[in-house]
Amino acid sequence: MDAHSRGRGENVDPADQWVLNPETGEYELRLGPSAPQSSIPGPRGPRPPGPGKPGTGNPRGRSAAPGRSPGRPGRGTPERETPDREVPPQRRRRTTPEEPPGRRGRRPAKQKSRAKKVLLWGSGTLAFLVLATGVGGYLYLEHLNDNITSVSDDGASTGGFSKDKAINILLIGTDKRTGSGNEGYGDKGSAGHADTTILLHVSKDRSNATALSIPRDLIVDVPDCPTEQEDGSQKVIPGSPGVRFNTSLGQSGRTPSCTMRTVTELTGIKPDNFMVADFNAVKTLTSAVGGVEVCLAKDIDDPDSHLKLPKGTHTIEGEDALAFVRTRHSVGLGGDLSRIGLQQQFLSALMRKLKSNDTLTSPSKMVKLAEAGTEALTVDSQLDNINKLKDLGLELGKLNVKNLTFTTVPVVDNPAEQVKATVVLNEAKAPEVFDLIRNDVSFTEVKQQKKKEAAAVAARLKGEKAPASEVRVRILNGGAVGGSAQATLSWLQVQQGVTKSENAGNAPAPLARTTLEYAPDQAGQARRLAEIMGLSGSALKPGESVTNAQGVPAMTLTLGKDFKGAGVSLTPPDKAPDSIEKSTADKVECAK
């Protein structure tokens, strides 16, 4: 029995004692008078030793946590029981100056639904928030920390997400067969390939997000991958040109950081973090929320995935949920692209369930999600503790599911194959999708949340423009194709009349986007050059001038990785075209 059952003589789910106060919108610990001790489960007892990094004795690369180190009391020991500890009194809510007399104790209506604003992206990373009170909450956070498994990002990420920037998270589902009952799934002996991969982009203002599915059979170039080995040494795993995307993980010892590098090579988008889930994660997470509702437009009986369901609406979890996301022969055209559509429908349903009152107001479900998420997922070394996951969850929590768009990398059948088994990029459509995400353009109609900032950026292009002959500019190559600075210089001088321009060589560091820096008294020159180059207001950076080769102040044009050639406009589109196939997470769709 756990500490709680010893104190009360009955077996009660500890999460059931955390109750949502409807007036404050916060969870409160409610203990019976006979059980003043904390009901939060403490760290679990020691596990059997397993393979891990030499000298760690840690089978999953986890850091030690209280309750596991020698000499520290474990669960159920006398040191953990605190029958004499008093429950701290409930904190009184502060009133605000705007609150009228006689309404003390009432929260304004617009704040009552604070808990509804919490978004859990699959892992249940915010579930612990309902428990972060007192000693019991602290011990539970340590317990969750001990659940987390992390592996090195090997320098392939941006260094982790930032609260003031757009967020790009790489979600990887592998076909690794771990956990009880998974022996019949996946490739026997597989190290776990990138079977299902989604690049989740969350906009800078958190008003919208795009989930971009990458087909596992897409032919890509896997780059060389510097990878940390189990003994802490570094090894460069050679790249492979023209191979299936799913081999970016598992093949030749490749880790998730290699999949991250492959995505950057493919899309030009560098992920901030990654999360990896295997078969077991789908089963445990869906069970934790009490099942996910899906819809079938026809009967499905797929012996390969073990899915057998009649048409209609069903609530699935565990084995049925795993079978649902794995089936492909019974939906669409029977290929991997059809399965991607099914998985997007499933994830949309999961998001709706996670955002529902049924989940967010249930402490027991929140605790189960925290347990399942921290146990089931492997994260990168930038997300290796519960506080970092909490911060990420809070950022994702600002998103409304109606503005979460699912789409897939545009592809066509591989023309080099007679029997179609793989796909290649649709060169006419894929670059446009990548550009939209890189430029933080929403795939749905959303209200601009930062109107003042947008107006200020647009205002940089408005006003008097200097003649082209008066524009003085230094051109640097900051990540564009070699020779771009010289080609742009020739184009500006010969065809555009910008004769006071010069090639200043390479920039000190590469840039993702082309920028034009100028001093306040050069604003007219900047507007003229922006018009000539097709630069957006966001590319103009008010700053300082730099002395050119003639000793005269000049602007600095740095050609970034987005530069496509002299004369090609760099103004990003303001919305996604209707031709892109997409769906949003708020819509219920039936698998056909």
PDB file of C-alpha atoms in Angstrom, residues 138-350:
ATOM      1  CA  TYR A 138       7.821  18.887  -5.231  1.00  0.00           C
ATOM      2  CA  LEU A 139       8.338  15.154  -4.767  1.00  0.00           C
ATOM      3  CA  TYR A 140       6.015  14.421  -7.638  1.00  0.00           C
ATOM      4  CA  LEU A 141       7.928  16.776  -9.940  1.00  0.00           C
ATOM      5  CA  GLU A 142      11.124  14.966  -9.013  1.00  0.00           C
ATOM      6  CA  HIS A 143       9.356  11.711  -9.784  1.00  0.00           C
ATOM      7  CA  LEU A 144       8.373  13.009 -13.251  1.00  0.00           C
ATOM      8  CA  ASN A 145      11.900  14.288 -13.828  1.00  0.00           C
ATOM      9  CA  ASP A 146      13.147  10.771 -13.210  1.00  0.00           C
ATOM     10  CA  ASN A 147      10.740   9.455 -15.858  1.00  0.00           C
ATOM     11  CA  ILE A 148      12.207  11.622 -18.624  1.00  0.00           C
ATOM     12  CA  THR A 149      14.554  10.037 -21.132  1.00  0.00           C
ATOM     13  CA  SER A 150      16.719  12.404 -23.193  1.00  0.00           C
ATOM     14  CA  VAL A 151      19.378  12.001 -25.873  1.00  0.00           C
ATOM     15  CA  SER A 152      21.804  14.537 -27.268  1.00  0.00           C
ATOM     16  CA  ASP A 153      20.698  16.898 -30.022  1.00  0.00           C
ATOM     17  CA  ASP A 154      24.328  16.762 -31.257  1.00  0.00           C
ATOM     18  CA  GLY A 155      24.202  20.433 -32.164  1.00  0.00           C
ATOM     19  CA  ALA A 156      21.526  19.834 -34.810  1.00  0.00           C
ATOM     20  CA  SER A 157      18.918  22.051 -33.127  1.00  0.00           C
ATOM     21  CA  THR A 158      18.713  25.804 -32.703  1.00  0.00           C
ATOM     22  CA  GLY A 159      19.572  25.286 -29.042  1.00  0.00           C
ATOM     23  CA  GLY A 160      15.965  25.022 -27.912  1.00  0.00           C
ATOM     24  CA  PHE A 161      12.739  26.961 -28.371  1.00  0.00           C
ATOM     25  CA  SER A 162      12.373  30.594 -27.307  1.00  0.00           C
ATOM     26  CA  LYS A 163       9.289  32.241 -25.862  1.00  0.00           C
ATOM     27  CA  ASP A 164       9.661  35.299 -28.096  1.00  0.00           C
ATOM     28  CA  LYS A 165      10.152  33.455 -31.389  1.00  0.00           C
ATOM     29  CA  ALA A 166       8.302  31.011 -33.618  1.00  0.00           C
ATOM     30  CA  ILE A 167       8.685  27.397 -32.433  1.00  0.00           C
ATOM     31  CA  ASN A 168       9.572  24.361 -34.562  1.00  0.00           C
ATOM     32  CA  ILE A 169       9.261  20.960 -32.856  1.00  0.00           C
ATOM     33  CA  LEU A 170      10.099  17.728 -34.683  1.00  0.00           C
ATOM     34  CA  LEU A 171       7.745  14.913 -33.644  1.00  0.00           C
ATOM     35  CA  ILE A 172       9.030  11.451 -34.575  1.00  0.00           C
ATOM     36  CA  GLY A 173       7.053   8.221 -34.335  1.00  0.00           C
ATOM     37  CA  THR A 174       9.246   5.134 -34.655  1.00  0.00           C
ATOM     38  CA  ASP A 175       8.457   1.528 -35.538  1.00  0.00           C
ATOM     39  CA  LYS A 176      10.578   0.271 -32.656  1.00  0.00           C
ATOM     40  CA  ARG A 177       8.843  -2.581 -30.883  1.00  0.00           C
ATOM     41  CA  THR A 178       9.034  -1.837 -27.177  1.00  0.00           C
ATOM     42  CA  GLY A 179       6.613  -2.638 -24.407  1.00  0.00           C
ATOM     43  CA  SER A 180       4.426  -5.618 -23.710  1.00  0.00           C
ATOM     44  CA  GLY A 181       2.217  -6.821 -26.548  1.00  0.00           C
ATOM     45  CA  ASN A 182       4.098  -5.068 -29.350  1.00  0.00           C
ATOM     46  CA  GLU A 183       5.932  -8.114 -30.691  1.00  0.00           C
ATOM     47  CA  GLY A 184       3.607  -8.378 -33.685  1.00  0.00           C
ATOM     48  CA  TYR A 185       4.174  -4.822 -34.882  1.00  0.00           C
ATOM     49  CA  GLY A 186       6.900  -3.182 -36.941  1.00  0.00           C
ATOM     50  CA  ASP A 187      10.003  -4.630 -38.525  1.00  0.00           C
ATOM     51  CA  LYS A 188      11.515  -7.455 -36.522  1.00  0.00           C
ATOM     52  CA  GLY A 189      14.819  -6.381 -35.022  1.00  0.00           C
ATOM     53  CA  SER A 190      14.350  -2.761 -36.139  1.00  0.00           C
ATOM     54  CA  ALA A 191      16.373  -0.149 -34.274  1.00  0.00           C
ATOM     55  CA  GLY A 192      13.437   2.166 -34.807  1.00  0.00           C
ATOM     56  CA  HIS A 193      13.122   4.122 -38.048  1.00  0.00           C
ATOM     57  CA  ALA A 194      11.391   7.481 -38.599  1.00  0.00           C
ATOM     58  CA  ASP A 195       8.086   5.857 -39.511  1.00  0.00           C
ATOM     59  CA  THR A 196       5.894   8.904 -38.809  1.00  0.00           C
ATOM     60  CA  THR A 197       7.425  12.381 -38.761  1.00  0.00           C
ATOM     61  CA  ILE A 198       5.712  15.740 -38.234  1.00  0.00           C
ATOM     62  CA  LEU A 199       7.345  19.159 -38.142  1.00  0.00           C
ATOM     63  CA  LEU A 200       5.160  21.266 -35.849  1.00  0.00           C
ATOM     64  CA  HIS A 201       5.529  25.001 -36.479  1.00  0.00           C
ATOM     65  CA  VAL A 202       3.920  27.377 -33.959  1.00  0.00           C
ATOM     66  CA  SER A 203       3.747  31.011 -35.045  1.00  0.00           C
ATOM     67  CA  LYS A 204       5.637  33.734 -33.246  1.00  0.00           C
ATOM     68  CA  ASP A 205       2.419  35.316 -31.975  1.00  0.00           C
ATOM     69  CA  ARG A 206       1.007  31.852 -31.027  1.00  0.00           C
ATOM     70  CA  SER A 207      -2.163  32.547 -33.024  1.00  0.00           C
ATOM     71  CA  ASN A 208      -1.724  29.555 -35.346  1.00  0.00           C
ATOM     72  CA  ALA A 209       0.331  26.426 -36.019  1.00  0.00           C
ATOM     73  CA  THR A 210       1.106  24.125 -38.922  1.00  0.00           C
ATOM     74  CA  ALA A 211       1.790  20.393 -38.586  1.00  0.00           C
ATOM     75  CA  LEU A 212       3.752  19.271 -41.661  1.00  0.00           C
ATOM     76  CA  SER A 213       3.823  15.502 -42.229  1.00  0.00           C
ATOM     77  CA  ILE A 214       6.921  14.122 -43.972  1.00  0.00           C
ATOM     78  CA  PRO A 215       6.324  10.847 -45.853  1.00  0.00           C
ATOM     79  CA  ARG A 216       8.574   8.014 -44.687  1.00  0.00           C
ATOM     80  CA  ASP A 217       9.120   6.890 -48.310  1.00  0.00           C
ATOM     81  CA  LEU A 218      10.222  10.315 -49.545  1.00  0.00           C
ATOM     82  CA  ILE A 219      13.601  10.175 -51.292  1.00  0.00           C
ATOM     83  CA  VAL A 220      16.001  12.589 -49.582  1.00  0.00           C
ATOM     84  CA  ASP A 221      19.693  13.184 -49.010  1.00  0.00           C
ATOM     85  CA  VAL A 222      20.656  12.234 -45.452  1.00  0.00           C
ATOM     86  CA  PRO A 223      23.669  14.419 -44.496  1.00  0.00           C
ATOM     87  CA  ASP A 224      26.706  13.435 -42.443  1.00  0.00           C
ATOM     88  CA  CYS A 225      25.637  13.257 -38.812  1.00  0.00           C
ATOM     89  CA  PRO A 226      28.030  13.968 -35.908  1.00  0.00           C
ATOM     90  CA  THR A 227      26.609  11.757 -33.164  1.00  0.00           C
ATOM     91  CA  GLU A 228      27.363  11.261 -29.474  1.00  0.00           C
ATOM     92  CA  GLN A 229      28.055   7.627 -28.649  1.00  0.00           C
ATOM     93  CA  GLU A 230      27.101   5.760 -25.454  1.00  0.00           C
ATOM     94  CA  ASP A 231      30.611   6.169 -24.065  1.00  0.00           C
ATOM     95  CA  GLY A 232      30.454   9.943 -24.582  1.00  0.00           C
ATOM     96  CA  SER A 233      32.722   9.979 -27.652  1.00  0.00           C
ATOM     97  CA  GLN A 234      31.787  11.617 -30.953  1.00  0.00           C
ATOM     98  CA  LYS A 235      31.358   9.784 -34.254  1.00  0.00           C
ATOM     99  CA  VAL A 236      30.391  11.121 -37.665  1.00  0.00           C
ATOM    100  CA  ILE A 237      27.912   8.755 -39.307  1.00  0.00           C
ATOM    101  CA  PRO A 238      28.331   9.125 -43.087  1.00  0.00           C
ATOM    102  CA  GLY A 239      25.433  10.544 -45.038  1.00  0.00           C
ATOM    103  CA  SER A 240      23.471   8.739 -47.746  1.00  0.00           C
ATOM    104  CA  PRO A 241      22.225  10.487 -50.890  1.00  0.00           C
ATOM    105  CA  GLY A 242      18.953   9.426 -52.494  1.00  0.00           C
ATOM    106  CA  VAL A 243      17.501   7.213 -49.735  1.00  0.00           C
ATOM    107  CA  ARG A 244      14.150   6.916 -47.956  1.00  0.00           C
ATOM    108  CA  PHE A 245      13.524   9.527 -45.312  1.00  0.00           C
ATOM    109  CA  ASN A 246      12.781   6.944 -42.624  1.00  0.00           C
ATOM    110  CA  THR A 247      16.406   5.730 -42.746  1.00  0.00           C
ATOM    111  CA  SER A 248      17.482   9.040 -41.204  1.00  0.00           C
ATOM    112  CA  LEU A 249      16.818   7.329 -37.861  1.00  0.00           C
ATOM    113  CA  GLY A 250      18.000   3.904 -36.722  1.00  0.00           C
ATOM    114  CA  GLN A 251      19.947   3.070 -39.864  1.00  0.00           C
ATOM    115  CA  SER A 252      23.724   2.794 -39.272  1.00  0.00           C
ATOM    116  CA  GLY A 253      23.326   4.005 -35.705  1.00  0.00           C
ATOM    117  CA  ARG A 254      21.612   7.270 -36.593  1.00  0.00           C
ATOM    118  CA  THR A 255      19.890   9.063 -33.720  1.00  0.00           C
ATOM    119  CA  PRO A 256      17.006  11.594 -33.764  1.00  0.00           C
ATOM    120  CA  SER A 257      19.522  14.407 -34.233  1.00  0.00           C
ATOM    121  CA  CYS A 258      20.249  12.967 -37.682  1.00  0.00           C
ATOM    122  CA  THR A 259      16.556  13.084 -38.554  1.00  0.00           C
ATOM    123  CA  MET A 260      16.644  16.695 -37.405  1.00  0.00           C
ATOM    124  CA  ARG A 261      19.564  17.449 -39.766  1.00  0.00           C
ATOM    125  CA  THR A 262      17.750  15.709 -42.619  1.00  0.00           C
ATOM    126  CA  VAL A 263      14.638  17.861 -42.064  1.00  0.00           C
ATOM    127  CA  THR A 264      16.779  21.010 -42.091  1.00  0.00           C
ATOM    128  CA  GLU A 265      18.421  19.870 -45.336  1.00  0.00           C
ATOM    129  CA  LEU A 266      15.012  19.118 -46.871  1.00  0.00           C
ATOM    130  CA  THR A 267      12.978  22.141 -45.779  1.00  0.00           C
ATOM    131  CA  GLY A 268      15.468  24.839 -44.815  1.00  0.00           C
ATOM    132  CA  ILE A 269      13.808  24.920 -41.388  1.00  0.00           C
ATOM    133  CA  LYS A 270      16.005  24.143 -38.375  1.00  0.00           C
ATOM    134  CA  PRO A 271      13.978  22.506 -35.573  1.00  0.00           C
ATOM    135  CA  ASP A 272      14.296  23.819 -32.015  1.00  0.00           C
ATOM    136  CA  ASN A 273      13.621  20.487 -30.316  1.00  0.00           C
ATOM    137  CA  PHE A 274      12.515  16.928 -31.004  1.00  0.00           C
ATOM    138  CA  MET A 275      10.234  14.388 -29.313  1.00  0.00           C
ATOM    139  CA  VAL A 276      10.279  10.678 -30.140  1.00  0.00           C
ATOM    140  CA  ALA A 277       7.458   8.198 -29.458  1.00  0.00           C
ATOM    141  CA  ASP A 278       7.259   4.470 -30.145  1.00  0.00           C
ATOM    142  CA  PHE A 279       4.282   2.109 -30.445  1.00  0.00           C
ATOM    143  CA  ASN A 280       3.793   1.962 -26.700  1.00  0.00           C
ATOM    144  CA  ALA A 281       3.351   5.747 -26.471  1.00  0.00           C
ATOM    145  CA  VAL A 282       0.217   5.676 -28.635  1.00  0.00           C
ATOM    146  CA  LYS A 283      -1.356   3.040 -26.412  1.00  0.00           C
ATOM    147  CA  THR A 284      -0.515   4.621 -23.069  1.00  0.00           C
ATOM    148  CA  LEU A 285      -1.375   8.206 -24.011  1.00  0.00           C
ATOM    149  CA  THR A 286      -4.780   7.354 -25.483  1.00  0.00           C
ATOM    150  CA  SER A 287      -5.606   5.233 -22.455  1.00  0.00           C
ATOM    151  CA  ALA A 288      -4.554   8.065 -20.148  1.00  0.00           C
ATOM    152  CA  VAL A 289      -7.219  10.401 -21.589  1.00  0.00           C
ATOM    153  CA  GLY A 290      -9.900   7.705 -21.588  1.00  0.00           C
ATOM    154  CA  GLY A 291      -9.885   7.131 -25.337  1.00  0.00           C
ATOM    155  CA  VAL A 292     -10.085   9.226 -28.503  1.00  0.00           C
ATOM    156  CA  GLU A 293     -13.158   9.513 -30.703  1.00  0.00           C
ATOM    157  CA  VAL A 294     -12.618   8.665 -34.379  1.00  0.00           C
ATOM    158  CA  CYS A 295     -14.929   8.223 -37.345  1.00  0.00           C
ATOM    159  CA  LEU A 296     -14.909   5.607 -40.115  1.00  0.00           C
ATOM    160  CA  ALA A 297     -16.802   6.042 -43.387  1.00  0.00           C
ATOM    161  CA  LYS A 298     -16.672   2.285 -44.013  1.00  0.00           C
ATOM    162  CA  ASP A 299     -16.027  -1.012 -42.263  1.00  0.00           C
ATOM    163  CA  ILE A 300     -12.331  -1.781 -41.740  1.00  0.00           C
ATOM    164  CA  ASP A 301     -10.863  -5.232 -41.218  1.00  0.00           C
ATOM    165  CA  ASP A 302      -7.087  -5.011 -41.655  1.00  0.00           C
ATOM    166  CA  PRO A 303      -5.197  -8.180 -40.603  1.00  0.00           C
ATOM    167  CA  ASP A 304      -1.850  -6.388 -40.946  1.00  0.00           C
ATOM    168  CA  SER A 305      -2.611  -3.642 -38.424  1.00  0.00           C
ATOM    169  CA  HIS A 306      -5.152  -5.745 -36.457  1.00  0.00           C
ATOM    170  CA  LEU A 307      -7.807  -3.049 -36.849  1.00  0.00           C
ATOM    171  CA  LYS A 308     -11.345  -4.393 -37.055  1.00  0.00           C
ATOM    172  CA  LEU A 309     -14.081  -1.793 -36.646  1.00  0.00           C
ATOM    173  CA  PRO A 310     -17.451  -1.188 -38.352  1.00  0.00           C
ATOM    174  CA  LYS A 311     -18.185   2.170 -39.945  1.00  0.00           C
ATOM    175  CA  GLY A 312     -19.327   4.931 -37.657  1.00  0.00           C
ATOM    176  CA  THR A 313     -17.970   6.730 -34.629  1.00  0.00           C
ATOM    177  CA  HIS A 314     -15.826   4.903 -32.080  1.00  0.00           C
ATOM    178  CA  THR A 315     -13.870   5.774 -28.956  1.00  0.00           C
ATOM    179  CA  ILE A 316     -10.571   3.935 -29.180  1.00  0.00           C
ATOM    180  CA  GLU A 317      -7.593   3.545 -26.901  1.00  0.00           C
ATOM    181  CA  GLY A 318      -4.695   1.189 -26.282  1.00  0.00           C
ATOM    182  CA  GLU A 319      -4.347  -1.565 -28.875  1.00  0.00           C
ATOM    183  CA  ASP A 320      -7.199  -0.239 -31.032  1.00  0.00           C
ATOM    184  CA  ALA A 321      -5.619   3.232 -31.135  1.00  0.00           C
ATOM    185  CA  LEU A 322      -2.283   1.786 -32.254  1.00  0.00           C
ATOM    186  CA  ALA A 323      -4.005  -0.320 -34.900  1.00  0.00           C
ATOM    187  CA  PHE A 324      -5.862   2.764 -36.142  1.00  0.00           C
ATOM    188  CA  VAL A 325      -2.736   4.858 -36.746  1.00  0.00           C
ATOM    189  CA  ARG A 326      -0.912   1.910 -38.347  1.00  0.00           C
ATOM    190  CA  THR A 327      -3.574   0.775 -40.816  1.00  0.00           C
ATOM    191  CA  ARG A 328      -3.080   1.748 -44.443  1.00  0.00           C
ATOM    192  CA  HIS A 329      -4.286  -1.069 -46.708  1.00  0.00           C
ATOM    193  CA  SER A 330      -7.917  -0.438 -45.775  1.00  0.00           C
ATOM    194  CA  VAL A 331      -8.039   3.338 -46.316  1.00  0.00           C
ATOM    195  CA  GLY A 332      -7.611   5.595 -49.321  1.00  0.00           C
ATOM    196  CA  LEU A 333      -5.293   4.142 -51.952  1.00  0.00           C
ATOM    197  CA  GLY A 334      -3.745   1.746 -49.463  1.00  0.00           C
ATOM    198  CA  GLY A 335      -0.342   3.434 -49.256  1.00  0.00           C
ATOM    199  CA  ASP A 336       1.662   5.432 -46.761  1.00  0.00           C
ATOM    200  CA  LEU A 337       0.162   8.740 -47.925  1.00  0.00           C
ATOM    201  CA  SER A 338      -3.307   7.426 -47.086  1.00  0.00           C
ATOM    202  CA  ARG A 339      -2.076   6.405 -43.658  1.00  0.00           C
ATOM    203  CA  ILE A 340      -0.679   9.926 -43.119  1.00  0.00           C
ATOM    204  CA  GLY A 341      -4.165  11.318 -43.683  1.00  0.00           C
ATOM    205  CA  LEU A 342      -5.544   8.855 -41.138  1.00  0.00           C
ATOM    206  CA  GLN A 343      -2.888   9.814 -38.600  1.00  0.00           C
ATOM    207  CA  GLN A 344      -3.666  13.501 -39.057  1.00  0.00           C
ATOM    208  CA  GLN A 345      -7.341  12.792 -38.368  1.00  0.00           C
ATOM    209  CA  PHE A 346      -6.355  10.824 -35.269  1.00  0.00           C
ATOM    210  CA  LEU A 347      -4.083  13.599 -33.962  1.00  0.00           C
ATOM    211  CA  SER A 348      -6.844  16.158 -34.554  1.00  0.00           C
ATOM    212  CA  ALA A 349      -9.199  14.015 -32.466  1.00  0.00           C
ATOM    213  CA  LEU A 350      -6.546  13.629 -29.771  1.00  0.00           C
TER     214      LEU A 350
END
